[in-house]
mmCIF file of C-alpha atoms in Angstrom:
data_model
loop_
_atom_site.group_PDB
_atom_site.id
_atom_site.type_symbol
_atom_site.label_atom_id
_atom_site.label_comp_id
_atom_site.label_asym_id
_atom_site.label_seq_id
_atom_site.Cartn_x
_atom_site.Cartn_y
_atom_site.Cartn_z
ATOM 1 C CA MET A 1484 48.997 -11.185 31.537
ATOM 2 C CA THR A 1485 48.650 -13.928 33.861
ATOM 3 C CA GLY A 1486 48.791 -17.695 33.515
ATOM 4 C CA HIS A 1487 49.717 -19.434 30.176
ATOM 5 C CA THR A 1488 49.336 -17.408 26.855
ATOM 6 C CA PRO A 1489 49.108 -18.585 23.299
ATOM 7 C CA ALA A 1490 52.254 -16.484 22.593
ATOM 8 C CA GLY A 1491 54.337 -19.113 24.390
ATOM 9 C CA PRO A 1492 53.847 -21.952 21.884
ATOM 10 C CA LEU A 1493 54.163 -19.862 18.923
ATOM 11 C CA MET A 1494 57.264 -18.436 20.185
ATOM 12 C CA ALA A 1495 58.768 -21.600 20.963
ATOM 13 C CA GLU A 1496 57.978 -22.695 17.215
ATOM 14 C CA HIS A 1497 59.765 -19.536 16.141
ATOM 15 C CA ARG A 1498 62.856 -20.735 17.671
ATOM 16 C CA VAL A 1499 62.586 -24.004 15.624
ATOM 17 C CA ILE A 1500 62.177 -22.044 12.637
ATOM 18 C CA GLU A 1501 65.135 -19.988 13.359
ATOM 19 C CA ARG A 1502 67.220 -23.211 13.538
ATOM 20 C CA VAL A 1503 66.144 -24.172 9.947
ATOM 21 C CA ILE A 1504 66.806 -20.699 8.640
ATOM 22 C CA THR A 1505 70.262 -21.081 9.990
ATOM 23 C CA ALA A 1506 70.507 -24.413 7.916
ATOM 24 C CA LEU A 1507 69.244 -22.448 4.917
ATOM 25 C CA GLU A 1508 72.045 -19.861 5.480
ATOM 26 C CA ALA A 1509 74.590 -22.636 5.612
ATOM 27 C CA GLN A 1510 73.356 -23.989 2.367
ATOM 28 C CA LEU A 1511 73.602 -20.437 0.801
ATOM 29 C CA GLU A 1512 77.353 -20.270 2.028
ATOM 30 C CA HIS A 1513 77.860 -23.769 0.568
ATOM 31 C CA ILE A 1514 76.413 -22.477 -2.785
ATOM 32 C CA ALA A 1515 78.738 -19.512 -2.593
ATOM 33 C CA SER A 1516 81.722 -21.539 -1.798
ATOM 34 C CA TYR A 1517 81.422 -24.415 -4.124
ATOM 35 C CA GLY A 1518 78.863 -23.232 -6.815
ATOM 36 C CA THR A 1519 76.544 -26.172 -6.376
ATOM 37 C CA ALA A 1520 73.436 -27.046 -4.338
ATOM 38 C CA ASP A 1521 72.210 -29.974 -2.747
ATOM 39 C CA PRO A 1522 68.791 -30.633 -3.845
ATOM 40 C CA ARG A 1523 68.091 -33.072 -1.080
ATOM 41 C CA VAL A 1524 68.923 -30.460 1.605
ATOM 42 C CA ILE A 1525 66.884 -28.097 -0.352
ATOM 43 C CA ASP A 1526 63.966 -30.374 -0.196
ATOM 44 C CA ARG A 1527 64.285 -30.961 3.379
ATOM 45 C CA ILE A 1528 64.323 -27.185 4.110
ATOM 46 C CA THR A 1529 61.291 -26.642 1.949
ATOM 47 C CA ASP A 1530 59.336 -29.604 3.333
ATOM 48 C CA PHE A 1531 60.111 -27.941 6.745
ATOM 49 C CA ILE A 1532 58.820 -24.366 5.727
ATOM 50 C CA ARG A 1533 55.698 -25.782 4.002
ATOM 51 C CA THR A 1534 54.706 -28.273 6.785
ATOM 52 C CA TYR A 1535 56.129 -26.786 10.134
ATOM 53 C CA ALA A 1536 56.616 -22.973 9.575
ATOM 54 C CA ASP A 1537 53.554 -22.470 7.098
ATOM 55 C CA ARG A 1538 51.076 -25.175 7.544
ATOM 56 C CA CYS A 1539 51.619 -25.675 11.421
ATOM 57 C CA HIS A 1540 52.797 -22.324 12.669
ATOM 58 C CA HIS A 1541 51.186 -19.861 10.472
ATOM 59 C CA GLY A 1542 48.190 -22.042 10.322
ATOM 60 C CA LYS A 1543 47.738 -21.818 14.169
ATOM 61 C CA GLU A 1544 48.231 -17.992 13.723
ATOM 62 C CA GLU A 1545 45.646 -17.475 10.918
ATOM 63 C CA ASP A 1546 43.056 -20.345 11.776
ATOM 64 C CA ILE A 1547 43.111 -19.632 15.631
ATOM 65 C CA LEU A 1548 44.865 -16.761 16.978
ATOM 66 C CA PHE A 1549 43.838 -14.345 14.167
ATOM 67 C CA ARG A 1550 40.522 -15.552 13.751
ATOM 68 C CA ARG A 1551 39.820 -15.049 17.565
ATOM 69 C CA LEU A 1552 41.429 -11.581 17.379
ATOM 70 C CA ALA A 1553 39.322 -10.459 14.413
ATOM 71 C CA GLU A 1554 36.323 -10.793 16.794
ATOM 72 C CA LYS A 1555 37.929 -8.115 19.095
ATOM 73 C CA ASP A 1556 38.384 -4.407 19.205
ATOM 74 C CA LEU A 1557 41.879 -4.388 18.734
ATOM 75 C CA GLY A 1558 42.540 -0.773 17.533
ATOM 76 C CA ASP A 1559 43.599 0.477 13.993
ATOM 77 C CA ASP A 1560 47.419 -0.310 14.734
ATOM 78 C CA LEU A 1561 46.952 -3.892 15.810
ATOM 79 C CA VAL A 1562 44.423 -4.565 13.087
ATOM 80 C CA ALA A 1563 46.697 -3.035 10.478
ATOM 81 C CA GLU A 1564 49.631 -5.200 11.791
ATOM 82 C CA MET A 1565 47.668 -8.389 11.683
ATOM 83 C CA ARG A 1566 46.698 -7.862 8.062
ATOM 84 C CA GLU A 1567 50.546 -7.136 7.242
ATOM 85 C CA LEU A 1568 51.476 -10.402 8.943
ATOM 86 C CA ILE A 1569 48.747 -12.304 6.958
ATOM 87 C CA GLU A 1570 50.139 -10.582 3.623
ATOM 88 C CA GLU A 1571 53.811 -11.790 4.865
ATOM 89 C CA HIS A 1572 52.470 -15.376 5.203
ATOM 90 C CA VAL A 1573 51.229 -15.246 1.778
ATOM 91 C CA SER A 1574 54.615 -13.721 0.549
ATOM 92 C CA ALA A 1575 56.498 -16.476 2.427
ATOM 93 C CA ARG A 1576 54.457 -19.109 0.534
ATOM 94 C CA ALA A 1577 55.284 -17.428 -2.697
ATOM 95 C CA MET A 1578 59.058 -17.541 -1.931
ATOM 96 C CA THR A 1579 58.881 -21.231 -0.775
ATOM 97 C CA ARG A 1580 57.347 -21.956 -4.159
ATOM 98 C CA ALA A 1581 59.824 -20.258 -5.885
ATOM 99 C CA LEU A 1582 62.406 -22.139 -4.145
ATOM 100 C CA VAL A 1583 60.784 -25.495 -4.769
ATOM 101 C CA ASP A 1584 60.449 -24.734 -8.342
ATOM 102 C CA ALA A 1585 64.020 -23.680 -8.824
ATOM 103 C CA ASN A 1586 65.260 -26.658 -6.724
ATOM 104 C CA ASP A 1587 63.046 -29.048 -9.049
ATOM 105 C CA ARG A 1588 64.554 -27.559 -12.088
ATOM 106 C CA TYR A 1589 68.085 -27.528 -10.631
ATOM 107 C CA ALA A 1590 67.760 -31.240 -9.493
ATOM 108 C CA THR A 1591 66.795 -32.133 -13.229
ATOM 109 C CA GLY A 1592 69.941 -30.678 -14.544
ATOM 110 C CA ASP A 1593 68.957 -26.977 -15.216
ATOM 111 C CA ALA A 1594 72.215 -25.420 -14.074
ATOM 112 C CA GLU A 1595 70.774 -21.795 -14.441
ATOM 113 C CA ALA A 1596 68.032 -22.560 -11.674
ATOM 114 C CA LEU A 1597 70.990 -22.212 -9.164
ATOM 115 C CA GLY A 1598 70.599 -18.302 -9.262
ATOM 116 C CA ASP A 1599 67.024 -18.717 -8.772
ATOM 117 C CA ILE A 1600 67.581 -20.981 -5.699
ATOM 118 C CA GLU A 1601 70.052 -18.403 -4.328
ATOM 119 C CA ARG A 1602 67.596 -15.520 -4.769
ATOM 120 C CA ALA A 1603 64.770 -17.541 -3.094
ATOM 121 C CA MET A 1604 66.923 -18.740 -0.267
ATOM 122 C CA HIS A 1605 68.296 -15.209 0.292
ATOM 123 C CA GLU A 1606 64.497 -13.803 0.504
ATOM 124 C CA LEU A 1607 63.734 -16.425 2.983
ATOM 125 C CA ALA A 1608 66.710 -15.687 5.044
ATOM 126 C CA GLU A 1609 65.773 -12.136 5.180
ATOM 127 C CA PHE A 1610 62.102 -12.584 5.698
ATOM 128 C CA TYR A 1611 61.826 -15.116 8.473
ATOM 129 C CA PRO A 1612 64.010 -13.233 11.248
ATOM 130 C CA ALA A 1613 62.133 -9.931 10.425
ATOM 131 C CA HIS A 1614 58.818 -11.443 10.362
ATOM 132 C CA ILE A 1615 59.426 -13.481 13.793
ATOM 133 C CA ALA A 1616 60.770 -10.395 15.377
ATOM 134 C CA LYS A 1617 57.627 -8.316 14.427
ATOM 135 C CA GLU A 1618 55.526 -11.096 15.880
ATOM 136 C CA ASP A 1619 57.645 -11.622 19.117
ATOM 137 C CA ARG A 1620 58.402 -8.071 20.231
ATOM 138 C CA HIS A 1621 55.447 -6.123 18.768
ATOM 139 C CA PHE A 1622 52.270 -8.158 18.079
ATOM 140 C CA PHE A 1623 51.806 -11.156 20.330
ATOM 141 C CA LYS A 1624 51.691 -9.296 23.708
ATOM 142 C CA PRO A 1625 49.411 -6.611 22.897
ATOM 143 C CA SER A 1626 47.064 -8.416 20.819
ATOM 144 C CA ILE A 1627 46.786 -11.344 23.376
ATOM 145 C CA ALA A 1628 46.001 -8.923 26.081
ATOM 146 C CA HIS A 1629 42.838 -8.473 24.208
ATOM 147 C CA LEU A 1630 41.753 -12.167 25.370
ATOM 148 C CA SER A 1631 40.294 -13.292 28.520
ATOM 149 C CA GLU A 1632 42.038 -16.042 30.516
ATOM 150 C CA GLU A 1633 39.507 -18.423 29.459
ATOM 151 C CA GLU A 1634 39.741 -17.531 25.930
ATOM 152 C CA ARG A 1635 43.657 -17.886 26.052
ATOM 153 C CA GLU A 1636 43.350 -21.491 27.575
ATOM 154 C CA CYS A 1637 40.781 -22.437 24.835
ATOM 155 C CA MET A 1638 43.186 -21.279 22.300
ATOM 156 C CA LEU A 1639 45.824 -23.307 23.714
ATOM 157 C CA GLU A 1640 43.608 -26.473 23.686
ATOM 158 C CA GLU A 1641 43.028 -25.395 20.020
ATOM 159 C CA PHE A 1642 46.600 -25.282 19.239
ATOM 160 C CA ALA A 1643 46.985 -28.691 20.639
ATOM 161 C CA GLU A 1644 44.157 -30.169 18.689
ATOM 162 C CA PHE A 1645 45.607 -28.408 15.518
ATOM 163 C CA ASP A 1646 48.898 -30.265 16.074
ATOM 164 C CA ARG A 1647 47.394 -33.644 16.797
ATOM 165 C CA LYS A 1648 45.464 -33.351 13.385
ATOM 166 C CA LEU A 1649 48.386 -32.047 11.413
ATOM 167 C CA ILE A 1650 50.661 -35.112 11.329
ATOM 168 C CA HIS A 1651 47.611 -37.147 9.894
ATOM 169 C CA GLU A 1652 46.969 -34.646 7.424
ATOM 170 C CA LYS A 1653 50.526 -34.239 6.024
ATOM 171 C CA TYR A 1654 50.978 -38.316 5.801
ATOM 172 C CA ARG A 1655 47.487 -38.666 4.357
ATOM 173 C CA LEU A 1656 48.613 -36.432 1.509
ATOM 174 C CA VAL A 1657 51.937 -38.116 1.061
ATOM 175 C CA ALA A 1658 50.146 -41.642 0.778
ATOM 176 C CA GLU A 1659 47.826 -40.145 -1.623
ATOM 177 C CA GLU A 1660 50.739 -38.953 -3.574
ATOM 178 C CA LEU A 1661 52.439 -42.040 -3.563
ATOM 179 C CA ALA A 1662 49.473 -44.137 -4.539
ATOM 180 C CA ARG A 1663 49.207 -41.896 -7.636
ATOM 181 C CA HIS A 1664 52.690 -43.084 -8.830
ATOM 182 C CA GLU A 1665 52.187 -46.762 -8.290
#
């Protein structure tokens, strides 16, 4: 592959996600050591996962990369791997919802929710490194090789446009949520 590739920005986003998974693991260590969680820290982690890891990163993969790749003759193995990656994104959303729910219950005084927080955080801590490794090491390079240089450049432009719109989408939703609680 010559020139710029859509794998570059996606892999850079993986490095950012890994930093938050490290923070999640630190929160797990805190829970193990002190028997308490910090709901504000978990809120920040889940906001990051929902907005950056899922909506931004997985959104680019699903809405742009995978959509374009679905038009190509990738071969059975890459098609199966792409389907598996999409299923993993769905699973990550469920894990994150479980963590949000458990954290909400814990923040309102349900001490038993701490176990659910730990379970969901362990699942996410195991999921993301394996998922990222699969994409970085096995999927991106062979799948993107099916795209022309022009298609890659167009995809990079779509990524940039996607990112520009995302912040407005997120904070429009925040404004709507806040307006409902006036």
